[in-house]
Amino acid sequence: MTIVTPRGLKSRLKGAHGSQGLALGALLLLGGLAIAGPWGVLAWGENLQLLEQRTAQITALRDEKARLENLNALLHPDHADPDLVGELLRRNYNVVHPDEIVLTLDD
C-alpha cells in the first residue's frame, strides 16, 4: 500500500526529521560537555582540589614575603640590627673573633 501525498510534502517531512535529529545531537553534545567537559560536573572536584593547592601556595608565599620584609627591615643600612649582622657575617664568611668558640649543631 502506498500513501499518496501532495507534491513536496514527503521531502518536507524528511527535512523536519533531519533538523530534529540535528537538534537532538546538539543537545546531547551540550549535555555531555556539561557533565564531562572541562568545566563540567566531573571536573568540579578537580578544580576544588587545585584551588586548595593554589591557596596553600599563596599562603606560603605570603609568609615567605613577610619573613623577607622583616629581614630587609633588620638589615637596613641606616639602622641595621648588630646581632643579625654579626650572625650573617659568621655564617656566610666564617668570620670569628680570636677569643670566640664556635659551636655547631649537626642535625
PDB file of N, CA and C in Angstrom, residues 74-75 80-91:
ATOM      1  N   LEU A  74      65.451  44.642  59.141  1.00  0.00           N
ATOM      2  CA  LEU A  74      66.524  44.488  60.137  1.00  0.00           C
ATOM      3  C   LEU A  74      67.899  44.785  59.559  1.00  0.00           C
ATOM      4  N   LEU A  75      68.047  44.661  58.238  1.00  0.00           N
ATOM      5  CA  LEU A  75      69.350  44.909  57.613  1.00  0.00           C
ATOM      6  C   LEU A  75      69.432  46.263  56.925  1.00  0.00           C
ATOM      7  N   ALA A  80      70.800  49.000  61.050  1.00  0.00           N
ATOM      8  CA  ALA A  80      70.922  47.545  60.982  1.00  0.00           C
ATOM      9  C   ALA A  80      71.016  46.953  62.381  1.00  0.00           C
ATOM     10  N   ASP A  81      70.414  45.792  62.550  1.00  0.00           N
ATOM     11  CA  ASP A  81      70.476  45.076  63.826  1.00  0.00           C
ATOM     12  C   ASP A  81      71.867  44.460  63.959  1.00  0.00           C
ATOM     13  N   PRO A  82      72.634  44.858  64.950  1.00  0.00           N
ATOM     14  CA  PRO A  82      74.021  44.369  65.065  1.00  0.00           C
ATOM     15  C   PRO A  82      74.108  42.865  65.295  1.00  0.00           C
ATOM     16  N   ASP A  83      73.166  42.299  66.037  1.00  0.00           N
ATOM     17  CA  ASP A  83      73.203  40.852  66.268  1.00  0.00           C
ATOM     18  C   ASP A  83      72.997  40.079  64.965  1.00  0.00           C
ATOM     19  N   LEU A  84      72.056  40.539  64.148  1.00  0.00           N
ATOM     20  CA  LEU A  84      71.793  39.850  62.884  1.00  0.00           C
ATOM     21  C   LEU A  84      72.962  40.007  61.922  1.00  0.00           C
ATOM     22  N   VAL A  85      73.538  41.186  61.874  1.00  0.00           N
ATOM     23  CA  VAL A  85      74.698  41.404  61.003  1.00  0.00           C
ATOM     24  C   VAL A  85      75.840  40.493  61.412  1.00  0.00           C
ATOM     25  N   GLY A  86      76.099  40.407  62.710  1.00  0.00           N
ATOM     26  CA  GLY A  86      77.164  39.523  63.185  1.00  0.00           C
ATOM     27  C   GLY A  86      76.885  38.070  62.866  1.00  0.00           C
ATOM     28  N   GLU A  87      75.637  37.669  63.036  1.00  0.00           N
ATOM     29  CA  GLU A  87      75.282  36.276  62.739  1.00  0.00           C
ATOM     30  C   GLU A  87      75.470  35.961  61.257  1.00  0.00           C
ATOM     31  N   LEU A  88      75.055  36.873  60.398  1.00  0.00           N
ATOM     32  CA  LEU A  88      75.213  36.643  58.966  1.00  0.00           C
ATOM     33  C   LEU A  88      76.673  36.635  58.541  1.00  0.00           C
ATOM     34  N   LEU A  89      77.469  37.515  59.126  1.00  0.00           N
ATOM     35  CA  LEU A  89      78.904  37.504  58.810  1.00  0.00           C
ATOM     36  C   LEU A  89      79.553  36.193  59.232  1.00  0.00           C
ATOM     37  N   ARG A  90      79.229  35.737  60.420  1.00  0.00           N
ATOM     38  CA  ARG A  90      79.819  34.482  60.898  1.00  0.00           C
ATOM     39  C   ARG A  90      79.376  33.298  60.040  1.00  0.00           C
ATOM     40  N   ARG A  91      78.101  33.291  59.681  1.00  0.00           N
ATOM     41  CA  ARG A  91      77.590  32.164  58.915  1.00  0.00           C
ATOM     42  C   ARG A  91      78.114  32.163  57.477  1.00  0.00           C
TER      43      ARG A  91
END
